[in-house]
PDB file of C-alpha atoms in Angstrom:
ATOM      1  CA  MET A   1      76.228  92.421   5.104  1.00 52.00           C
ATOM      2  CA  LYS A   2      78.863  92.097   7.759  1.00 54.00           C
ATOM      3  CA  LEU A   3      78.441  89.009   9.968  1.00 52.00           C
ATOM      4  CA  PRO A   4      79.055  89.228  13.724  1.00 58.00           C
ATOM      5  CA  SER A   5      82.490  88.118  14.863  1.00 61.00           C
ATOM      6  CA  LEU A   6      83.039  84.703  16.395  1.00 58.00           C
ATOM      7  CA  LYS A   7      83.741  86.356  19.755  1.00 62.00           C
ATOM      8  CA  VAL A   8      80.340  88.055  19.717  1.00 58.00           C
ATOM      9  CA  VAL A   9      78.592  84.821  18.743  1.00 59.00           C
ATOM     10  CA  ILE A  10      80.237  82.989  21.633  1.00 68.00           C
ATOM     11  CA  LEU A  11      79.942  85.696  24.290  1.00 69.00           C
ATOM     12  CA  THR A  12      76.342  86.786  23.662  1.00 68.00           C
ATOM     13  CA  PRO A  13      74.648  83.628  25.050  1.00 72.00           C
ATOM     14  CA  VAL A  14      77.191  83.493  27.896  1.00 71.00           C
ATOM     15  CA  VAL A  15      76.442  87.068  28.945  1.00 73.00           C
ATOM     16  CA  ALA A  16      72.693  86.434  28.598  1.00 77.00           C
ATOM     17  CA  PHE A  17      72.997  83.371  30.834  1.00 72.00           C
ATOM     18  CA  ILE A  18      74.975  85.284  33.459  1.00 80.00           C
ATOM     19  CA  ILE A  19      72.402  88.074  33.530  1.00 80.00           C
ATOM     20  CA  PHE A  20      69.562  85.575  33.853  1.00 75.00           C
ATOM     21  CA  TYR A  21      71.419  83.616  36.574  1.00 72.00           C
ATOM     22  CA  VAL A  22      72.131  86.734  38.629  1.00 80.00           C
ATOM     23  CA  PHE A  23      68.546  87.964  38.222  1.00 73.00           C
ATOM     24  CA  VAL A  24      67.053  84.685  39.443  1.00 75.00           C
ATOM     25  CA  ALA A  25      69.575  84.403  42.293  1.00 74.00           C
ATOM     26  CA  ILE A  26      68.798  87.943  43.517  1.00 81.00           C
ATOM     27  CA  LEU A  27      65.059  87.346  43.182  1.00 76.00           C
ATOM     28  CA  LEU A  28      65.236  84.176  45.279  1.00 73.00           C
ATOM     29  CA  TYR A  29      67.580  85.745  47.818  1.00 70.00           C
ATOM     30  CA  PHE A  30      65.185  88.579  48.671  1.00 74.00           C
ATOM     31  CA  ARG A  31      62.021  86.508  48.413  1.00 74.00           C
ATOM     32  CA  ASP A  32      60.616  85.071  51.616  1.00 68.00           C
ATOM     33  CA  PRO A  33      60.972  81.310  51.202  1.00 68.00           C
ATOM     34  CA  PRO A  34      57.797  79.233  51.550  1.00 70.00           C
ATOM     35  CA  THR A  35      57.473  77.545  54.914  1.00 74.00           C
ATOM     36  CA  VAL A  36      55.364  74.889  56.552  1.00 77.00           C
ATOM     37  CA  ALA A  37      54.648  74.586  60.258  1.00 76.00           C
ATOM     38  CA  PRO A  38      56.617  71.860  62.070  1.00 76.00           C
ATOM     39  CA  VAL A  39      54.723  68.785  63.188  1.00 77.00           C
ATOM     40  CA  SER A  40      55.013  66.854  66.413  1.00 71.00           C
ATOM     41  CA  SER A  41      57.424  63.975  66.736  1.00 68.00           C
ATOM     42  CA  ALA A  42      56.089  60.531  65.913  1.00 64.00           C
ATOM     43  CA  SER A  43      54.545  58.624  68.779  1.00 67.00           C
ATOM     44  CA  PRO A  44      55.429  55.850  68.668  1.00 75.00           C
ATOM     45  CA  PRO A  45      58.533  56.374  66.509  1.00 88.00           C
ATOM     46  CA  LEU A  46      58.530  55.105  62.951  1.00 92.00           C
ATOM     47  CA  GLU A  47      60.034  51.944  61.558  1.00 96.00           C
ATOM     48  CA  VAL A  48      61.326  52.451  58.019  1.00 97.00           C
ATOM     49  CA  ALA A  49      63.067  50.611  55.211  1.00 98.00           C
ATOM     50  CA  ILE A  50      65.606  52.136  52.832  1.00 98.00           C
ATOM     51  CA  PHE A  51      66.435  50.772  49.395  1.00 98.00           C
ATOM     52  CA  GLY A  52      69.465  52.143  47.538  1.00 96.00           C
ATOM     53  CA  ALA A  53      71.254  53.383  50.661  1.00 96.00           C
ATOM     54  CA  SER A  54      74.681  52.861  49.079  1.00 94.00           C
ATOM     55  CA  GLY A  55      74.041  55.481  46.385  1.00 92.00           C
ATOM     56  CA  THR A  56      74.358  59.269  46.405  1.00 93.00           C
ATOM     57  CA  ALA A  57      70.803  60.079  47.479  1.00 95.00           C
ATOM     58  CA  GLY A  58      70.373  56.915  49.527  1.00 96.00           C
ATOM     59  CA  ASP A  59      73.417  57.622  51.685  1.00 96.00           C
ATOM     60  CA  GLY A  60      71.958  61.002  52.625  1.00 97.00           C
ATOM     61  CA  ILE A  61      68.568  59.468  53.366  1.00 98.00           C
ATOM     62  CA  LEU A  62      70.267  56.883  55.571  1.00 97.00           C
ATOM     63  CA  GLN A  63      72.238  59.596  57.374  1.00 97.00           C
ATOM     64  CA  ALA A  64      69.055  61.535  58.111  1.00 97.00           C
ATOM     65  CA  ALA A  65      67.262  58.395  59.304  1.00 97.00           C
ATOM     66  CA  ILE A  66      70.104  57.391  61.631  1.00 97.00           C
ATOM     67  CA  GLU A  67      70.165  60.889  63.139  1.00 95.00           C
ATOM     68  CA  SER A  68      66.379  61.044  63.505  1.00 94.00           C
ATOM     69  CA  LYS A  69      64.795  60.647  66.942  1.00 92.00           C
ATOM     70  CA  ASP A  70      61.500  59.920  65.181  1.00 93.00           C
ATOM     71  CA  ILE A  71      62.747  56.625  63.724  1.00 95.00           C
ATOM     72  CA  LYS A  72      63.153  53.678  66.047  1.00 94.00           C
ATOM     73  CA  HIS A  73      64.549  51.180  63.555  1.00 96.00           C
ATOM     74  CA  ILE A  74      65.865  51.154  59.991  1.00 97.00           C
ATOM     75  CA  ASN A  75      65.828  48.169  57.649  1.00 97.00           C
ATOM     76  CA  VAL A  76      68.358  48.601  54.853  1.00 97.00           C
ATOM     77  CA  ILE A  77      67.983  46.415  51.775  1.00 97.00           C
ATOM     78  CA  THR A  78      71.155  46.645  49.720  1.00 96.00           C
ATOM     79  CA  ARG A  79      73.596  44.915  47.434  1.00 94.00           C
ATOM     80  CA  ARG A  80      76.623  46.699  48.886  1.00 94.00           C
ATOM     81  CA  ILE A  81      77.395  47.422  52.537  1.00 95.00           C
ATOM     82  CA  THR A  82      78.923  50.817  53.328  1.00 95.00           C
ATOM     83  CA  PRO A  83      80.763  52.164  56.385  1.00 94.00           C
ATOM     84  CA  ARG A  84      77.666  54.192  57.349  1.00 95.00           C
ATOM     85  CA  MET A  85      75.598  51.004  57.379  1.00 96.00           C
ATOM     86  CA  GLU A  86      78.185  49.196  59.487  1.00 96.00           C
ATOM     87  CA  ALA A  87      78.210  52.059  61.993  1.00 95.00           C
ATOM     88  CA  GLY A  88      74.416  51.985  62.182  1.00 94.00           C
ATOM     89  CA  VAL A  89      74.413  48.236  62.807  1.00 96.00           C
ATOM     90  CA  ASN A  90      76.974  48.673  65.602  1.00 95.00           C
ATOM     91  CA  ASP A  91      74.750  51.332  67.209  1.00 93.00           C
ATOM     92  CA  GLY A  92      71.802  48.928  67.182  1.00 93.00           C
ATOM     93  CA  LYS A  93      69.471  51.099  65.107  1.00 94.00           C
ATOM     94  CA  LEU A  94      70.024  49.378  61.791  1.00 95.00           C
ATOM     95  CA  THR A  95      69.422  45.974  60.248  1.00 95.00           C
ATOM     96  CA  VAL A  96      71.124  45.305  56.925  1.00 96.00           C
ATOM     97  CA  SER A  97      69.955  42.650  54.480  1.00 95.00           C
ATOM     98  CA  GLN A  98      72.038  41.992  51.405  1.00 95.00           C
ATOM     99  CA  HIS A  99      69.660  41.390  48.529  1.00 94.00           C
ATOM    100  CA  MET A 100      70.380  40.748  44.859  1.00 94.00           C
ATOM    101  CA  ASP A 101      67.099  40.019  43.067  1.00 95.00           C
ATOM    102  CA  TYR A 102      64.988  43.174  42.886  1.00 96.00           C
ATOM    103  CA  LEU A 103      62.116  41.422  41.173  1.00 96.00           C
ATOM    104  CA  ASP A 104      61.685  38.957  44.052  1.00 95.00           C
ATOM    105  CA  TYR A 105      61.465  40.216  47.656  1.00 95.00           C
ATOM    106  CA  SER A 106      60.254  37.056  49.358  1.00 93.00           C
ATOM    107  CA  SER A 107      63.445  36.754  51.435  1.00 92.00           C
ATOM    108  CA  VAL A 108      63.124  40.240  52.980  1.00 93.00           C
ATOM    109  CA  LEU A 109      59.356  40.753  53.155  1.00 92.00           C
ATOM    110  CA  PRO A 110      58.844  39.091  56.581  1.00 90.00           C
ATOM    111  CA  GLN A 111      60.953  41.759  58.278  1.00 89.00           C
ATOM    112  CA  LEU A 112      59.118  44.564  56.443  1.00 93.00           C
ATOM    113  CA  SER A 113      55.570  43.706  57.512  1.00 92.00           C
ATOM    114  CA  ALA A 114      55.813  46.174  60.416  1.00 92.00           C
ATOM    115  CA  VAL A 115      57.425  48.989  58.417  1.00 96.00           C
ATOM    116  CA  ASP A 116      55.559  52.318  58.347  1.00 95.00           C
ATOM    117  CA  ALA A 117      57.394  53.866  55.403  1.00 96.00           C
ATOM    118  CA  VAL A 118      59.760  52.845  52.632  1.00 98.00           C
ATOM    119  CA  TYR A 119      62.361  55.289  51.268  1.00 98.00           C
ATOM    120  CA  TRP A 120      63.343  54.209  47.764  1.00 98.00           C
ATOM    121  CA  ALA A 121      66.526  55.604  46.190  1.00 97.00           C
ATOM    122  CA  ILE A 122      67.428  52.908  43.657  1.00 96.00           C
ATOM    123  CA  GLY A 123      68.343  54.345  40.289  1.00 92.00           C
ATOM    124  CA  ILE A 124      71.015  54.735  37.627  1.00 91.00           C
ATOM    125  CA  SER A 125      72.096  57.367  35.149  1.00 89.00           C
ATOM    126  CA  SER A 126      70.605  57.078  31.682  1.00 87.00           C
ATOM    127  CA  LEU A 127      74.015  57.565  30.048  1.00 88.00           C
ATOM    128  CA  GLY A 128      74.909  54.483  28.025  1.00 88.00           C
ATOM    129  CA  VAL A 129      71.868  52.570  29.265  1.00 91.00           C
ATOM    130  CA  ASP A 130      69.242  51.141  26.932  1.00 93.00           C
ATOM    131  CA  GLU A 131      65.541  51.769  27.504  1.00 92.00           C
ATOM    132  CA  GLU A 132      64.761  48.202  28.578  1.00 94.00           C
ATOM    133  CA  THR A 133      67.395  48.216  31.320  1.00 95.00           C
ATOM    134  CA  TYR A 134      66.463  51.697  32.478  1.00 94.00           C
ATOM    135  CA  GLY A 135      62.786  50.724  32.672  1.00 94.00           C
ATOM    136  CA  LEU A 136      63.619  47.505  34.514  1.00 96.00           C
ATOM    137  CA  ILE A 137      65.403  49.398  37.276  1.00 96.00           C
ATOM    138  CA  HIS A 138      63.157  52.447  37.549  1.00 96.00           C
ATOM    139  CA  VAL A 139      59.750  50.889  36.891  1.00 96.00           C
ATOM    140  CA  ASP A 140      59.820  47.108  37.315  1.00 97.00           C
ATOM    141  CA  PHE A 141      61.925  46.997  40.500  1.00 97.00           C
ATOM    142  CA  PRO A 142      59.725  49.307  42.608  1.00 97.00           C
ATOM    143  CA  ARG A 143      56.506  47.963  41.066  1.00 97.00           C
ATOM    144  CA  ALA A 144      57.420  44.418  42.078  1.00 97.00           C
ATOM    145  CA  PHE A 145      58.237  45.526  45.606  1.00 97.00           C
ATOM    146  CA  VAL A 146      55.094  47.600  46.158  1.00 97.00           C
ATOM    147  CA  LYS A 147      52.880  44.725  44.978  1.00 95.00           C
ATOM    148  CA  GLU A 148      54.501  42.298  47.408  1.00 95.00           C
ATOM    149  CA  TRP A 149      54.709  44.756  50.309  1.00 96.00           C
ATOM    150  CA  LEU A 150      51.013  45.589  50.102  1.00 94.00           C
ATOM    151  CA  GLY A 151      50.282  41.902  50.500  1.00 92.00           C
ATOM    152  CA  VAL A 152      52.214  41.439  53.747  1.00 94.00           C
ATOM    153  CA  SER A 153      51.978  44.799  55.517  1.00 94.00           C
ATOM    154  CA  GLY A 154      50.281  44.632  58.881  1.00 89.00           C
ATOM    155  CA  LYS A 155      49.967  48.417  59.241  1.00 92.00           C
ATOM    156  CA  ASP A 156      46.762  50.401  58.790  1.00 91.00           C
ATOM    157  CA  GLU A 157      48.582  53.098  56.784  1.00 92.00           C
ATOM    158  CA  ILE A 158      51.875  52.852  54.905  1.00 94.00           C
ATOM    159  CA  SER A 159      53.800  55.117  52.568  1.00 95.00           C
ATOM    160  CA  PHE A 160      56.282  54.679  49.737  1.00 97.00           C
ATOM    161  CA  HIS A 161      58.624  57.606  49.107  1.00 97.00           C
ATOM    162  CA  PHE A 162      60.694  57.455  45.941  1.00 96.00           C
ATOM    163  CA  ILE A 163      63.027  59.734  44.037  1.00 95.00           C
ATOM    164  CA  SER A 164      61.764  60.556  40.569  1.00 91.00           C
ATOM    165  CA  SER A 165      63.324  63.443  38.640  1.00 84.00           C
ATOM    166  CA  SER A 166      63.041  67.195  38.382  1.00 78.00           C
ATOM    167  CA  ASP A 167      60.488  68.965  36.191  1.00 66.00           C
ATOM    168  CA  ILE A 168      59.651  65.987  34.006  1.00 68.00           C
ATOM    169  CA  SER A 169      57.006  66.478  31.342  1.00 70.00           C
ATOM    170  CA  GLU A 170      54.687  63.884  29.876  1.00 72.00           C
ATOM    171  CA  ASP A 171      55.185  65.511  26.471  1.00 73.00           C
ATOM    172  CA  SER A 172      58.920  64.743  26.392  1.00 78.00           C
ATOM    173  CA  ASN A 173      60.379  62.319  23.863  1.00 80.00           C
ATOM    174  CA  THR A 174      63.478  61.707  26.000  1.00 86.00           C
ATOM    175  CA  MET A 175      63.763  58.066  27.026  1.00 89.00           C
ATOM    176  CA  TRP A 176      64.588  58.529  30.691  1.00 88.00           C
ATOM    177  CA  ILE A 177      61.856  61.121  31.173  1.00 88.00           C
ATOM    178  CA  ARG A 178      59.267  58.783  29.626  1.00 89.00           C
ATOM    179  CA  GLU A 179      60.366  56.020  31.986  1.00 91.00           C
ATOM    180  CA  LYS A 180      60.288  58.280  35.037  1.00 92.00           C
ATOM    181  CA  ILE A 181      56.744  59.340  34.144  1.00 92.00           C
ATOM    182  CA  ARG A 182      55.809  55.693  33.644  1.00 92.00           C
ATOM    183  CA  ALA A 183      57.264  54.853  37.056  1.00 95.00           C
ATOM    184  CA  GLU A 184      55.237  57.571  38.756  1.00 95.00           C
ATOM    185  CA  LYS A 185      51.984  56.576  37.064  1.00 95.00           C
ATOM    186  CA  THR A 186      52.541  52.866  37.708  1.00 96.00           C
ATOM    187  CA  LEU A 187      53.178  53.359  41.425  1.00 97.00           C
ATOM    188  CA  PHE A 188      50.374  55.858  41.908  1.00 97.00           C
ATOM    189  CA  GLU A 189      47.938  53.460  40.237  1.00 96.00           C
ATOM    190  CA  LEU A 190      49.113  50.525  42.363  1.00 95.00           C
ATOM    191  CA  ALA A 191      48.392  52.510  45.515  1.00 95.00           C
ATOM    192  CA  ALA A 192      44.993  53.838  44.397  1.00 94.00           C
ATOM    193  CA  ASP A 193      42.139  52.906  46.751  1.00 90.00           C
ATOM    194  CA  SER A 194      44.502  51.161  49.163  1.00 93.00           C
ATOM    195  CA  LYS A 195      46.110  51.937  52.511  1.00 94.00           C
ATOM    196  CA  LEU A 196      49.303  52.929  50.674  1.00 95.00           C
ATOM    197  CA  ARG A 197      50.295  56.466  49.739  1.00 95.00           C
ATOM    198  CA  VAL A 198      53.022  56.947  47.141  1.00 97.00           C
ATOM    199  CA  ILE A 199      54.952  60.232  47.245  1.00 97.00           C
ATOM    200  CA  ALA A 200      57.313  61.268  44.428  1.00 96.00           C
ATOM    201  CA  TYR A 201      60.308  63.501  45.104  1.00 96.00           C
ATOM    202  CA  ARG A 202      61.516  65.541  42.137  1.00 95.00           C
ATOM    203  CA  PRO A 203      64.872  67.071  43.087  1.00 94.00           C
ATOM    204  CA  ASP A 204      67.187  68.908  40.706  1.00 93.00           C
ATOM    205  CA  TYR A 205      70.898  68.504  41.483  1.00 93.00           C
ATOM    206  CA  ILE A 206      71.509  66.214  44.475  1.00 93.00           C
ATOM    207  CA  ALA A 207      74.649  66.944  46.493  1.00 92.00           C
ATOM    208  CA  PRO A 208      76.215  63.923  48.206  1.00 90.00           C
ATOM    209  CA  THR A 209      76.876  63.762  51.940  1.00 89.00           C
ATOM    210  CA  GLU A 210      80.071  65.339  53.233  1.00 85.00           C
ATOM    211  CA  ALA A 211      81.626  61.901  53.595  1.00 80.00           C
ATOM    212  CA  GLU A 212      81.035  61.108  49.920  1.00 80.00           C
ATOM    213  CA  ALA A 213      81.313  64.471  48.128  1.00 76.00           C
ATOM    214  CA  HIS A 214      84.377  65.615  46.183  1.00 82.00           C
ATOM    215  CA  LEU A 215      85.330  69.171  45.249  1.00 85.00           C
ATOM    216  CA  GLY A 216      83.558  69.131  41.881  1.00 86.00           C
ATOM    217  CA  GLN A 217      80.262  68.038  43.435  1.00 87.00           C
ATOM    218  CA  ASP A 218      80.539  70.729  46.105  1.00 87.00           C
ATOM    219  CA  MET A 219      81.114  73.325  43.398  1.00 91.00           C
ATOM    220  CA  LEU A 220      78.058  72.154  41.465  1.00 89.00           C
ATOM    221  CA  TYR A 221      75.926  72.404  44.583  1.00 90.00           C
ATOM    222  CA  TRP A 222      77.016  75.979  45.300  1.00 89.00           C
ATOM    223  CA  PHE A 223      76.477  76.863  41.627  1.00 89.00           C
ATOM    224  CA  PHE A 224      72.889  75.559  41.502  1.00 87.00           C
ATOM    225  CA  LYS A 225      71.805  76.466  45.055  1.00 89.00           C
ATOM    226  CA  PRO A 226      71.424  80.248  44.507  1.00 88.00           C
ATOM    227  CA  VAL A 227      68.849  79.601  41.757  1.00 86.00           C
ATOM    228  CA  GLY A 228      66.957  77.000  43.775  1.00 87.00           C
ATOM    229  CA  ALA A 229      68.102  74.013  41.741  1.00 89.00           C
ATOM    230  CA  ALA A 230      70.096  72.011  44.276  1.00 92.00           C
ATOM    231  CA  VAL A 231      69.385  70.014  47.392  1.00 95.00           C
ATOM    232  CA  LYS A 232      71.572  67.960  49.705  1.00 95.00           C
ATOM    233  CA  ALA A 233      70.955  64.227  49.899  1.00 96.00           C
ATOM    234  CA  ARG A 234      70.501  64.485  53.671  1.00 96.00           C
ATOM    235  CA  GLN A 235      67.784  67.098  53.123  1.00 97.00           C
ATOM    236  CA  ILE A 236      65.851  64.627  50.971  1.00 97.00           C
ATOM    237  CA  GLY A 237      65.975  62.181  53.861  1.00 97.00           C
ATOM    238  CA  GLN A 238      64.763  64.807  56.309  1.00 97.00           C
ATOM    239  CA  ALA A 239      61.938  65.752  53.939  1.00 96.00           C
ATOM    240  CA  MET A 240      60.894  62.107  53.622  1.00 96.00           C
ATOM    241  CA  ILE A 241      60.760  61.750  57.403  1.00 95.00           C
ATOM    242  CA  ASP A 242      58.825  65.003  57.744  1.00 93.00           C
ATOM    243  CA  VAL A 243      56.297  63.887  55.124  1.00 94.00           C
ATOM    244  CA  SER A 244      55.996  60.517  56.868  1.00 93.00           C
ATOM    245  CA  LEU A 245      55.046  62.312  60.086  1.00 89.00           C
ATOM    246  CA  ARG A 246      52.414  64.299  58.167  1.00 84.00           C
ATOM    247  CA  GLU A 247      51.119  61.209  56.407  1.00 67.00           C
ATOM    248  CA  PRO A 248      47.346  61.927  56.573  1.00 69.00           C
ATOM    249  CA  ARG A 249      47.935  65.334  54.961  1.00 74.00           C
ATOM    250  CA  PHE A 250      49.540  63.936  51.823  1.00 85.00           C
ATOM    251  CA  GLU A 251      47.434  62.273  49.172  1.00 90.00           C
ATOM    252  CA  ASN A 252      48.624  59.382  47.075  1.00 94.00           C
ATOM    253  CA  GLY A 253      50.287  60.845  43.981  1.00 93.00           C
ATOM    254  CA  SER A 254      51.787  63.901  45.680  1.00 94.00           C
ATOM    255  CA  LYS A 255      54.931  65.328  44.064  1.00 94.00           C
ATOM    256  CA  LEU A 256      57.581  67.404  45.826  1.00 94.00           C
ATOM    257  CA  SER A 257      59.911  69.643  43.825  1.00 93.00           C
ATOM    258  CA  THR A 258      63.326  70.853  45.047  1.00 94.00           C
ATOM    259  CA  GLY A 259      61.780  73.863  46.787  1.00 92.00           C
ATOM    260  CA  LYS A 260      59.249  71.750  48.660  1.00 93.00           C
ATOM    261  CA  ILE A 261      61.913  69.220  49.625  1.00 95.00           C
ATOM    262  CA  VAL A 262      63.998  72.008  51.174  1.00 95.00           C
ATOM    263  CA  MET A 263      60.879  73.440  52.843  1.00 93.00           C
ATOM    264  CA  HIS A 264      60.038  70.142  54.547  1.00 93.00           C
ATOM    265  CA  SER A 265      63.669  69.556  55.462  1.00 94.00           C
ATOM    266  CA  ASN A 266      63.757  72.942  57.172  1.00 92.00           C
ATOM    267  CA  ALA A 267      60.473  72.217  58.938  1.00 91.00           C
ATOM    268  CA  TYR A 268      61.817  68.909  60.194  1.00 91.00           C
ATOM    269  CA  GLU A 269      64.888  70.575  61.664  1.00 88.00           C
ATOM    270  CA  THR A 270      62.687  72.961  63.670  1.00 85.00           C
ATOM    271  CA  ILE A 271      60.522  70.337  65.379  1.00 79.00           C
ATOM    272  CA  ASP A 272      60.249  71.230  69.074  1.00 69.00           C
ATOM    273  CA  ARG A 273      61.112  68.053  70.954  1.00 67.00           C
ATOM    274  CA  PRO A 274      60.811  67.639  74.738  1.00 60.00           C
TER     275      PRO A 274
END
């Protein structure tokens, strides 16, 4: 029996992928995207805190928060100060606290007692990282913060918005997926029967802000966007603000996929302000 040539073996899955990609892209292009009605601006405006604002997603969240008319003040807790943070401080909308121990928040908690929402973007790639370290950063860091924040918050309702990961399954044997699931469950359980709501954001590819992106990252964004698998970091920030404004409508344990993140980002951009 004659075996297929090497060229056929290589090209068959490539052609199949291209056909599938084009089919999904066309389907999404002609489909009416899901929408949600815009909400009213916050009154009074929100006070928020951002953790991880020096990273890819965090920089976009910070950009959206600085631009937002619905946020009166931003508390940034960070190890590294960036030019965007410095500009925000100079404009008077931002307070930056350099913080190194993410298992102990006693030095920053006093300034966070009046915060309405926390946007959490601390995370690392799983490449070359052992399970203990990955779990420390993705589970132990936010768990320690939420426990302490609940104890000092003076607000009637507060929310914790954190970036998880796309399409993660509890049945997976992959280390980083197990830890992401553990992080979600841990935080949801901490907030159960309390004034806190925890919202998980599950984006696919995250494109950096224009100030941070290089050509390769831009190309990846435009490759994944047609099939609904990419979102800009700034859009995540806009979605977090939009969800914060809709706080009573979101239950603790809510999860937002890439499509829903884009939907709430679009809704936020269409708010009719006086």
